[in-house]
XYZ file of C-alpha atoms in Angstrom:
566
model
C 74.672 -161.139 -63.339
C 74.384 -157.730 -62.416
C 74.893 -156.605 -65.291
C 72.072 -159.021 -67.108
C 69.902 -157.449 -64.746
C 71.208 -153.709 -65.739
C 70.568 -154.407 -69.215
C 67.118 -156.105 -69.259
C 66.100 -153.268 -67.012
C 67.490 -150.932 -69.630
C 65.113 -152.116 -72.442
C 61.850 -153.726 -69.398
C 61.715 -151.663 -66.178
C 62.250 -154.868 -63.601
C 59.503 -152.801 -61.541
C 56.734 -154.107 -64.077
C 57.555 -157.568 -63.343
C 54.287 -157.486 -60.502
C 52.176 -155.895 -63.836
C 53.906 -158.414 -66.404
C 53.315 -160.795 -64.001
C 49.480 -160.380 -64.054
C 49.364 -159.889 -67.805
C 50.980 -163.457 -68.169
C 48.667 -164.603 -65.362
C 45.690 -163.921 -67.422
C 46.911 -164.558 -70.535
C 47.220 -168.536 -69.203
C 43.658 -168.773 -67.069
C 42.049 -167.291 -69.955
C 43.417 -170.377 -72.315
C 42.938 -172.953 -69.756
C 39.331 -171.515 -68.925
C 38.545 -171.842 -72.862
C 40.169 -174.890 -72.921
C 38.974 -176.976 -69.981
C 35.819 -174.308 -68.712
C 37.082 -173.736 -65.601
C 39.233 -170.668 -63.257
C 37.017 -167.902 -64.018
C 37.129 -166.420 -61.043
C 41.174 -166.712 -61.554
C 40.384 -164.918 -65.364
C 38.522 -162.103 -63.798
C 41.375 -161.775 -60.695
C 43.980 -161.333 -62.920
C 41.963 -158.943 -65.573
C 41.304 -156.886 -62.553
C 44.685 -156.306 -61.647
C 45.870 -156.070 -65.149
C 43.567 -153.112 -65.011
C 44.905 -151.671 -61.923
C 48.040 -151.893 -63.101
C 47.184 -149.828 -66.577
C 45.268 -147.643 -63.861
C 48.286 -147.068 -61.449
C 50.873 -146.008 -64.649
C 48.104 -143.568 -66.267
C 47.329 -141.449 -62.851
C 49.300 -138.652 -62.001
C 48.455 -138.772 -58.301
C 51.006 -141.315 -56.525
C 54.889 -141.076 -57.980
C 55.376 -144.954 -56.525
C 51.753 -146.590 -58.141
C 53.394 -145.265 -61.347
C 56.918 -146.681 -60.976
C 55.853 -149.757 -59.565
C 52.265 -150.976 -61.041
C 49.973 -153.292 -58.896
C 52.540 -154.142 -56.389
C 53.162 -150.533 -55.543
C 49.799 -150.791 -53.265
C 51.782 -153.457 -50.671
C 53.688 -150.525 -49.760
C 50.010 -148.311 -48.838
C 48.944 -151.636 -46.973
C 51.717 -151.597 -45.011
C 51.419 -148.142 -44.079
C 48.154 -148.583 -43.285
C 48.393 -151.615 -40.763
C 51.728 -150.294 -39.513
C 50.280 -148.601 -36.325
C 48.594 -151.607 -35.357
C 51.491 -154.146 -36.243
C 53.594 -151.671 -34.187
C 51.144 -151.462 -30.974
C 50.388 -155.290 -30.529
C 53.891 -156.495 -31.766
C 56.543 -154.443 -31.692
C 56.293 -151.583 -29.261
C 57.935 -152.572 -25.428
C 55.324 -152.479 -22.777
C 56.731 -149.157 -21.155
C 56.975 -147.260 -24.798
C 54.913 -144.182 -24.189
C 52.674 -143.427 -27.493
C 51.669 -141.430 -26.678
C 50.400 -144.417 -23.406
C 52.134 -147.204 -23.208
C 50.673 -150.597 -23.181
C 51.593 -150.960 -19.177
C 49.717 -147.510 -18.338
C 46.868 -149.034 -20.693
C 46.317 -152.069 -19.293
C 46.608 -150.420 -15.467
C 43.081 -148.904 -17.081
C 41.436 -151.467 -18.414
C 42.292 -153.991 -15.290
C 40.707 -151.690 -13.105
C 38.165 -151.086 -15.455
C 37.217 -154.307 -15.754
C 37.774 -154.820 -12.083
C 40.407 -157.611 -12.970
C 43.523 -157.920 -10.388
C 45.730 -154.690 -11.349
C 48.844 -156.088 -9.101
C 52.088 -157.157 -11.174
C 54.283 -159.999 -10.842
C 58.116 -160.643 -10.059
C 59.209 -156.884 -9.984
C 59.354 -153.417 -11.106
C 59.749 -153.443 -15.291
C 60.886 -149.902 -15.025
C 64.956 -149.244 -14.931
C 65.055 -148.034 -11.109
C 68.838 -146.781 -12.099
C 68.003 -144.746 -15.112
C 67.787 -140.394 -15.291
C 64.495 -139.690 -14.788
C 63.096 -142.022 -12.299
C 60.765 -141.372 -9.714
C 59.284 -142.674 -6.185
C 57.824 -141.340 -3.304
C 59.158 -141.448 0.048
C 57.104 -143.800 2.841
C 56.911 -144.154 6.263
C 58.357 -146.596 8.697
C 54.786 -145.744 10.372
C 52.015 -145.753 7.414
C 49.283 -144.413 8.548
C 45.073 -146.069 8.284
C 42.549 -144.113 6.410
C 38.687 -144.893 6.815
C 38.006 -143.937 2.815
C 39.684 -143.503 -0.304
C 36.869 -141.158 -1.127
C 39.406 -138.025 -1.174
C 37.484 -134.354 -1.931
C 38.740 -130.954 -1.844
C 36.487 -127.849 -1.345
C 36.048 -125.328 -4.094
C 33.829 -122.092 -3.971
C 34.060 -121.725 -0.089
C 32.351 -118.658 1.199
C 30.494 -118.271 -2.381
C 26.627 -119.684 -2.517
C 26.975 -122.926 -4.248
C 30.344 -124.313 -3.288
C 31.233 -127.839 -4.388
C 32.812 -131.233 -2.829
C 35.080 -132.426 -5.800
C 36.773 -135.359 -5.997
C 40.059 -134.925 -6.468
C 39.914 -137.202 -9.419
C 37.734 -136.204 -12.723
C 36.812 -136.419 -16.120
C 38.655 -133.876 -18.123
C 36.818 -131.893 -21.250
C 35.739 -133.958 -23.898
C 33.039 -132.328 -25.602
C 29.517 -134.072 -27.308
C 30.948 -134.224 -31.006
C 34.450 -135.033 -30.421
C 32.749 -138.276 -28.698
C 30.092 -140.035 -29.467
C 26.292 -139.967 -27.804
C 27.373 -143.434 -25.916
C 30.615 -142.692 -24.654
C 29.080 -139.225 -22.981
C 26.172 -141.287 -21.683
C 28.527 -143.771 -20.300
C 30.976 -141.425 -18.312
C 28.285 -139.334 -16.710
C 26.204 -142.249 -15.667
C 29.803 -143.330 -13.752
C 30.408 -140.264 -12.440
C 26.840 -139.799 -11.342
C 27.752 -143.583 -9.730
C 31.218 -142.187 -8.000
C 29.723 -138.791 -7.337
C 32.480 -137.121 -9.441
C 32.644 -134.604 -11.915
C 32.147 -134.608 -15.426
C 33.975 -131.730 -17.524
C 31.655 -130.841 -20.731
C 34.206 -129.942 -23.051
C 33.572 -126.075 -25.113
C 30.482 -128.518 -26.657
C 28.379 -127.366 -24.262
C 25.486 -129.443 -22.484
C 23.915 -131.865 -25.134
C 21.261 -133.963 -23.976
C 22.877 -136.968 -23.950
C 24.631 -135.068 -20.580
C 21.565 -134.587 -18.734
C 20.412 -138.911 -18.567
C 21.902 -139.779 -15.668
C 22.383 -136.686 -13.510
C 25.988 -137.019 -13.191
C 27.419 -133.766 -11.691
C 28.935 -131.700 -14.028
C 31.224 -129.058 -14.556
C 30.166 -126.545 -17.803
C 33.110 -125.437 -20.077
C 32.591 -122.143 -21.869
C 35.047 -121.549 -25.222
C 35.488 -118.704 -27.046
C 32.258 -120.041 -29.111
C 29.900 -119.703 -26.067
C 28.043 -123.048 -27.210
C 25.263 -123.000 -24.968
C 24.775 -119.720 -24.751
C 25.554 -117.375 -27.774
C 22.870 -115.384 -29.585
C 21.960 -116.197 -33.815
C 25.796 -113.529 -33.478
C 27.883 -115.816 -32.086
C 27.691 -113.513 -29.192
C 27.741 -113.967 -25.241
C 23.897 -114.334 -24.154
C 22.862 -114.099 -20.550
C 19.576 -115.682 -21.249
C 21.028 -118.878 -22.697
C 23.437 -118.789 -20.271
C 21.429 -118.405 -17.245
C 19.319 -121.594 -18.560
C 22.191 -124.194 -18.213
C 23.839 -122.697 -15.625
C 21.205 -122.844 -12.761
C 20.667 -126.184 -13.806
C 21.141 -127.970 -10.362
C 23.423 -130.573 -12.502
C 26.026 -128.006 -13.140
C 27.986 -127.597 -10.378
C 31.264 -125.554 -11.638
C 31.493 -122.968 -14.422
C 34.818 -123.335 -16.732
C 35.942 -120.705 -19.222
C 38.443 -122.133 -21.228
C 40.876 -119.547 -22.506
C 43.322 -122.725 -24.181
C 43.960 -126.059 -24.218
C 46.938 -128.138 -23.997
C 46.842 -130.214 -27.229
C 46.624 -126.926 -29.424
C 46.354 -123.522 -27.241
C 46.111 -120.570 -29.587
C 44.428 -122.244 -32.192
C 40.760 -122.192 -33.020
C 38.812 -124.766 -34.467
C 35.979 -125.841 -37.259
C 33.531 -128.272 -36.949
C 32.553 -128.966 -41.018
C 28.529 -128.012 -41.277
C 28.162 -131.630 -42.616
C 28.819 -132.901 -38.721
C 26.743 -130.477 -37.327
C 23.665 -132.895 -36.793
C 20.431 -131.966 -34.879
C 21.940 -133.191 -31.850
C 25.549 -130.949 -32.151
C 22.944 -128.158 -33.333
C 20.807 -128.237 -30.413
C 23.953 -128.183 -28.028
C 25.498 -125.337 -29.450
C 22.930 -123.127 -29.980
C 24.217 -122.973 -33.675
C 22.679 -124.006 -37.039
C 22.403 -127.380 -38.393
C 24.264 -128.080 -41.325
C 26.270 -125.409 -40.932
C 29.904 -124.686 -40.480
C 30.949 -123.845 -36.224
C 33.263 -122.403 -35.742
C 35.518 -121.526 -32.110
C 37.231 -118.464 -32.989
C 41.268 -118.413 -31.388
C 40.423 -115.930 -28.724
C 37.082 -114.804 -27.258
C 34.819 -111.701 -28.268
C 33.105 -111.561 -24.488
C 36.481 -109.378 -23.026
C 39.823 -107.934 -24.460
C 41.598 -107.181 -21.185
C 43.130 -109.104 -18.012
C 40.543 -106.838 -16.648
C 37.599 -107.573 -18.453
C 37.791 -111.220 -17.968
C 37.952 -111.241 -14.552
C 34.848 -109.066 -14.751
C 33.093 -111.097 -17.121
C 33.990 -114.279 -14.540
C 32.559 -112.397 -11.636
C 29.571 -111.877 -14.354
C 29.374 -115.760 -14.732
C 29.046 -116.510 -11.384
C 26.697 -114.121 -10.574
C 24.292 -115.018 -12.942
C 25.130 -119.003 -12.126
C 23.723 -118.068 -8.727
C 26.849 -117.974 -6.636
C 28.328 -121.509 -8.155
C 32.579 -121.833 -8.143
C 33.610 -120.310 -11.551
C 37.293 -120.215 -12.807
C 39.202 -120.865 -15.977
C 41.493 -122.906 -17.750
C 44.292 -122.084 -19.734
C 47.782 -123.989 -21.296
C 50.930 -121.355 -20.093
C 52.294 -119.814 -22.808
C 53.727 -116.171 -22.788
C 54.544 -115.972 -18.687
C 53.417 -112.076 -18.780
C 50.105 -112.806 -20.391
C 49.884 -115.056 -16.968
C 51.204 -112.350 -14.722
C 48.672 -109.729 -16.629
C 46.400 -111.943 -15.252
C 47.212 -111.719 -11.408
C 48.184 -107.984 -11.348
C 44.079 -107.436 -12.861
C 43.319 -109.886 -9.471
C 45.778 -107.669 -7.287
C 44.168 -104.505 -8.856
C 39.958 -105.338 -9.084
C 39.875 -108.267 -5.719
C 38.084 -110.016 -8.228
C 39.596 -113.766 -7.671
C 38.348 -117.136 -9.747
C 37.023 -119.398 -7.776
C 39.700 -121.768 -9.313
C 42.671 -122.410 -12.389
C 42.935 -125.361 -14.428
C 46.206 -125.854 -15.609
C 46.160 -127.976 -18.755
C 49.552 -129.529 -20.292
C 50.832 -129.553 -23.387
C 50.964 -132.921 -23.484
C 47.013 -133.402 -23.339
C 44.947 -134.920 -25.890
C 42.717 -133.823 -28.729
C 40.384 -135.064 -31.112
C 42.493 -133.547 -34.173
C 45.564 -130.689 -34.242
C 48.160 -129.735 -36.399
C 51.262 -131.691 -35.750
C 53.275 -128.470 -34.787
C 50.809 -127.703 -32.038
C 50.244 -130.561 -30.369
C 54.419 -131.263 -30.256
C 55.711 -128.003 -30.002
C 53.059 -124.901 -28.544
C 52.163 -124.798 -24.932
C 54.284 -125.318 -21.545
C 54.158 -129.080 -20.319
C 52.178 -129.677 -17.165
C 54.895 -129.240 -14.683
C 56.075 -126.443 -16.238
C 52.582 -124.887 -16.137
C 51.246 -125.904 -12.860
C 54.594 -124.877 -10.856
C 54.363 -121.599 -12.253
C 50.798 -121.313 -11.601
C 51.049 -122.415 -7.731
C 54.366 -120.366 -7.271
C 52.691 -117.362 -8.919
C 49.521 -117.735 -6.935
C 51.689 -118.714 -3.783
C 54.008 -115.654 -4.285
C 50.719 -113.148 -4.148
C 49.511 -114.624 -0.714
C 46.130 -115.921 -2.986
C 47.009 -119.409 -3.296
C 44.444 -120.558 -0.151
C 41.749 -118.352 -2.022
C 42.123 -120.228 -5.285
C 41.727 -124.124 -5.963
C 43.771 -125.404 -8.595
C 42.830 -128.674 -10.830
C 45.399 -130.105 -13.487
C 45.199 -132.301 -16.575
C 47.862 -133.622 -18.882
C 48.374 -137.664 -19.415
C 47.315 -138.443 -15.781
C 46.159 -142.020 -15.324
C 47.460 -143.552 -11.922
C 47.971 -142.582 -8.624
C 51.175 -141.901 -8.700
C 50.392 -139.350 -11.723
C 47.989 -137.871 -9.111
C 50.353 -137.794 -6.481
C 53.044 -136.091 -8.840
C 50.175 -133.419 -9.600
C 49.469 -132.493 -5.874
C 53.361 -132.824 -5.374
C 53.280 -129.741 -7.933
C 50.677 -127.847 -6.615
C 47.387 -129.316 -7.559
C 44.400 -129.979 -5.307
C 42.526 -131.915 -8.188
C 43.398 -133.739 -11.046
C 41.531 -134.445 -14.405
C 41.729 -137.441 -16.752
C 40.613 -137.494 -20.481
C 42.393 -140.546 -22.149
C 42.432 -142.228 -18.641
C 38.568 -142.401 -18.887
C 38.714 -143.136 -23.114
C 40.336 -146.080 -22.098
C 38.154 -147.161 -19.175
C 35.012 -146.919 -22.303
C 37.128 -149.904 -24.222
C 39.240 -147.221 -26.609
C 42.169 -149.058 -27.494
C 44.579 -146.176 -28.647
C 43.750 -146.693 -32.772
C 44.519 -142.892 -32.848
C 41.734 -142.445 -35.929
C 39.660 -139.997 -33.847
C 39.422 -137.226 -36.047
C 38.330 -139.960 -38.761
C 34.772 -140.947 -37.991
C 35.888 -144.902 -37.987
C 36.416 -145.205 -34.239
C 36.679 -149.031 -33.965
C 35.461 -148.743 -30.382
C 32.534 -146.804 -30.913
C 34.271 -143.809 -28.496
C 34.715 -140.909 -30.836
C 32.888 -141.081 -33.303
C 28.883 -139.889 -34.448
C 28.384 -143.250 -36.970
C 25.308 -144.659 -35.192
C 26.221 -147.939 -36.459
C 29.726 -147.942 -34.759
C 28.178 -146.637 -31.484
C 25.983 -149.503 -30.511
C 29.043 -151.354 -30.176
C 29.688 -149.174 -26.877
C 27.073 -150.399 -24.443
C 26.336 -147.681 -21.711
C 25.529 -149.827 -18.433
C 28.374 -152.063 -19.034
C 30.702 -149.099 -19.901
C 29.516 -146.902 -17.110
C 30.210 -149.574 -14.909
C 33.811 -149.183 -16.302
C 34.067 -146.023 -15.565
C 33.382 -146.104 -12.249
C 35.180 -149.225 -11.305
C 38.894 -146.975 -12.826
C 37.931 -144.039 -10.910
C 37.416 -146.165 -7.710
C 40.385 -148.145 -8.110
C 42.559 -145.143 -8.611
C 41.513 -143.466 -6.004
C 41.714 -147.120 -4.147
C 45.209 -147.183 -5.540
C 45.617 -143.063 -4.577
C 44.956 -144.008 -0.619
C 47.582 -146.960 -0.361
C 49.773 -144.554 -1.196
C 49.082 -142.104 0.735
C 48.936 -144.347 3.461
C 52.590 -145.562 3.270
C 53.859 -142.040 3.260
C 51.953 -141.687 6.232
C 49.884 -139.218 5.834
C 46.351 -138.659 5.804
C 45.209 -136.604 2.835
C 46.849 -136.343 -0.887
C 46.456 -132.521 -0.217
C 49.398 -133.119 2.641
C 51.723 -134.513 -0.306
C 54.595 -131.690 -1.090
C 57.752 -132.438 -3.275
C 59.586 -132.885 -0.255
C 57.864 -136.489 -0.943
C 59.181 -137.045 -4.490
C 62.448 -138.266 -5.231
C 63.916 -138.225 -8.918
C 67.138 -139.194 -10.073
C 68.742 -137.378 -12.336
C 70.595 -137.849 -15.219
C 74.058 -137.895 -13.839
C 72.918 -140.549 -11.386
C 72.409 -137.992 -8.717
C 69.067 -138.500 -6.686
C 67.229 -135.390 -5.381
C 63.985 -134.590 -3.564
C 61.711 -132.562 -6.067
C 61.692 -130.104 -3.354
C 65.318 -129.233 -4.081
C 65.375 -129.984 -7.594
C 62.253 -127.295 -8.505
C 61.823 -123.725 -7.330
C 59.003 -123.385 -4.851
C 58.303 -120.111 -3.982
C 57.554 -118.540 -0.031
C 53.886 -117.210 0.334
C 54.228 -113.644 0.002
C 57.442 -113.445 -1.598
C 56.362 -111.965 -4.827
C 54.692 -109.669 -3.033
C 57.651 -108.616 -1.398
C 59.587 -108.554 -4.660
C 57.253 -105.917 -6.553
C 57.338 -103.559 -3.203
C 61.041 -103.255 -3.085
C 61.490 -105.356 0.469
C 62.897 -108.513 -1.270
C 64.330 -110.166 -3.951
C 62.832 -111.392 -7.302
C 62.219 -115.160 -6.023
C 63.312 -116.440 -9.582
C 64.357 -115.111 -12.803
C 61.285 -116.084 -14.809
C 59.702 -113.003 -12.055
C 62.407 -110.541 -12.248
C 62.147 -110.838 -16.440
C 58.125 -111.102 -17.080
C 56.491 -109.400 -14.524
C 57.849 -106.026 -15.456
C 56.104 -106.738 -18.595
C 52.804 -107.555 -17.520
C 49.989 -105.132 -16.682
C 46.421 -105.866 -15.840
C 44.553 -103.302 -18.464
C 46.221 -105.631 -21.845
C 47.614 -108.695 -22.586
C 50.077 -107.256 -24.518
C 53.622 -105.907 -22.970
C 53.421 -103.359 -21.149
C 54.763 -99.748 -22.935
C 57.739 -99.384 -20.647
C 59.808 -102.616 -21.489
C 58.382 -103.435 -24.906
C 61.018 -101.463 -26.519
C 63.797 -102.702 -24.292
C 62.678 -106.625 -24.639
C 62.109 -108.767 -27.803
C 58.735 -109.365 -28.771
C 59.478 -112.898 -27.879
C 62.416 -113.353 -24.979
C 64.154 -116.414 -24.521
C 66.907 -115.694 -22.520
C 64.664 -117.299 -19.524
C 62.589 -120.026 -19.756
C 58.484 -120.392 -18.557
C 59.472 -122.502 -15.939
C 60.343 -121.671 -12.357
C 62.805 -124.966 -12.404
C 66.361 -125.755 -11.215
C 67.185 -123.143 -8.767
């Protein structure tokens, strides 16, 4: 049989049979629609994919469409539906893609204000490497309000009460007119904060009053002069804007740090335009770095510049770790000017994006803890860690995510994707497309009536409030009284050789003043990743300092970013 087959393939490709198929297919309609008048429809079916069969072996395009005619295009279908087929059939519920359907549906239950509680037991495998839980009390403790805030910007003129929960950036462009309408009418609801994104303030910001906090990239949207340039003027009009409350200059994100972007001048709409500051119909473009300062030096300057022309409100930055002495150029130029931020967010590599190369989002940028440890140990190590607020962001969507954070360090945490979620987006992953099915991220104004802003708002608020509902149990049954009083010493995690360990022991945390002690000869280096980068760092560049860049490869590896196992 086999070799029947062999030899009628020999003198017919067998991978025609779909096309000789439809030839034979139209070949009898067409008789029996002559002969009895009817199956036209059938007769013009099967012409058609006659056609698209002759069409598939003449292009030069797809190498399959040419092998295998007409029934080549099941294999593009396929393809096509596979993420869905895989999401609402095949994935497990605790399958992180990059959120799994458990830590989805957490959202939209408390969205939706539908019970969030869970039936007949933990799902998780409590025995596996890599599990977590947090200590509690035989004496929880009672707490009046789950309406947790830290302070940042004490002693400057504008400080602010932030929740310790918040929307992350997501800028006007990246998401539609709705979906920014939505989350700052929630977080004007849950008196919260709502991160811009580098977009700037569009006007779609400004309905509802929600507080928010202004992100400047390096394409100063908002306030640039016709150059591209920094420009007070613009800058001073947004910023004293009694809606802004916190001034962010991003210096990277998580999802792609390092890497610039382009928004095509056929998105730039009137809207986008006005936002930006730049023309419509024209290409904009965030350059990779910024133009405003070259130094460790000159951007703390130009922060203190910020905030004095903000009129005294909290200003800090944000930034994904990457080289640790670009970090540690950073805090000598703070140990060398007094010039401190006002605050640091730490963003993770494992954030979200509305569209990066593959190689950035799964292989540039330190992780969260990574980042944030090295940030608070850092900061801790230089005695400045009670002058300086940190906030975090990186796939946080519970409590226990928040609880992790301030385990790490943090004082605040930020949620992008938590929030997408609470607006109805169902993780179709197609928002650099245009086709957002929920109406989230995209600028079709078709697709984004579908996203209804009092019902979605409503949404919003109900997550954050049932997180941070959620965020006080918990603190509760440790039995304490504040998330700020959570330290690893809280956080258990078992390991992969079935040893359990507090995070305390299992991370490096720094004493207050240590790297302090280190760099004046009274003490030892606290941890390698010290003792190897901070020797290269120096506040006047961000490149390594003259003395050890001949001694030390342009890129060391010998010791990892992170201060972990001791």
């Amino acid at each position: 049989m086999q070799q029947l087959l062999k030899s009628l393939n020999q003198q017919f490709p067998l991978r025609y049979l779909a096309w000789l198929g439809c030839w034979f297919g139209l070949a009898f309609t067409a008789f029996t629609w002559v002969i009895g008048d009817q199956g036209s429809w059938l007769v013009l079916t099967f012409a058609a994919l006659v056609l698209l069969g002759l069409r598939d072996v003449l292009q030069g395009k797809r190498a399959v469409l040419r092998n295998y005619p007409v029934i080549g295009h099941l294999r593009f279908f396929l393809e096509f539906i596979r993420p869905e087929i895989r999401q609402y059939f095949i994935e497990s519920d605790n399958e992180a893609v990059p959120f799994s359907r458990q830590q989805r549906s957490l959202v939209y239950q408390r969205a939706k204000g539908d019970p969030d509680k869970r039936p007949f037991g933990t799902q998780l495998d409590v025995g596996a490497g890599g599990y977590e839980w947090i200590n509690h009390s035989l004496a929880p403790t009672e707490i009046a309000s789950h309406d947790f805030r830290i302070s940042v910007g004490e002693g400057r003129a504008q400080p602010y009460s932030a929740s310790v929960f918040n929307i992350s950036a997501m800028s006007f462009g990246s998401l539609s007119a709705n979906a920014i309408k939505a989350l700052n009418a929630g977080a004007k609801k849950g008196g919260f904060a709502h991160d811009t994104g580098e977009g700037s303030i569009s006007e779609h910001h400004r309905v509802h009053g929600g507080d928010l906090v202004w992100e400047i990239g390096s394409g100063y949207f908002g306030c640039r002069d016709a150059d591209g340039r920094f420009s007070e003027e613009r800058f001073i009009e947004n910023a004293r804007s009694p809606q802004v409350k916190m001034i962010e200059l991003k210096l990277s994100q998580g999802a792609k740090p390092g890497h610039g972007g382009v928004l095509p001048g056929a998105k730039v709409t009137p809207e986008i335009a006005a936002a930006r500051g730049v023309p419509v119909g024209v290409d904009c473009i965030s350059p990779a770095r910024h133009a405003a300062f070259d130094t460790p030096v000159e951007m703390l300057h130009f922060i203190e510049r910020l905030r004095r022309l903000s009129g005294g409100k909290p200003t800090g930055f944000k930034l994904c770790i990457g080289h640790p002495w670009e970090w540690f150029a950073i805090c000598k130029a703070m140990l060398e000017t007094g010039l401190l931020p006002d605050f640091i967010v730490v963003d993770g590599a494992e954030g979200g994006t509305g569209a990066a190369p593959l190689e950035f989002t799964d292989h540039v940028g330190a992780p969260l803890q990574e980042g944030l440890l090295l940030v608070h140990n850092t900061l801790n190590g230089l005695g400045l860690r009670e002058r300086i607020r940190i906030g975090c962001a990186g796939k946080i969507v519970s409590a226990f995510d928040i609880v992790r954070a301030m385990a790490l360090g943090a004082d605040w945490c930020n949620s992008a994707r938590g929030f997408m979620f609470a607006l109805g987006c169902i993780q179709a992953q197609s928002c650099h497309t245009g086709s957002c099915p929920t109406g989230v991220t995209t600028q079709d104004p078709m697709r984004q009536r579908a996203l209804v802003v009092p019902s979605k708002a409503e949404r919003v608020l109900r997550f954050h409030q049932g997180t941070l509902e959620a965020l006080k149990e918990l603190v509760q049954a440790a039995g304490l009284n504040h998330p700020r009083e959570i330290t690893a010493g809280h956080i258990v995690r078992r390991t992969a050789d079935h040893d359990v360990r507090l995070l305390a022991n299992q991370l490096t945390f720094i004493a207050p003043g240590s790297l302090i002690a280190a760099t004046e000869g009274r003490g030892e280096w606290p941890h390698n990743v010290f003792a190897l980068y901070w020797p290269m760092a120096r506040a006047d560049s961000f490149q390594v300092a003259p003395a050890v860049s001949a001694a030390v490869p342009a890129t060391p590896a010998a010791t990892p970013v992170q201060a972990v196992p001791a």
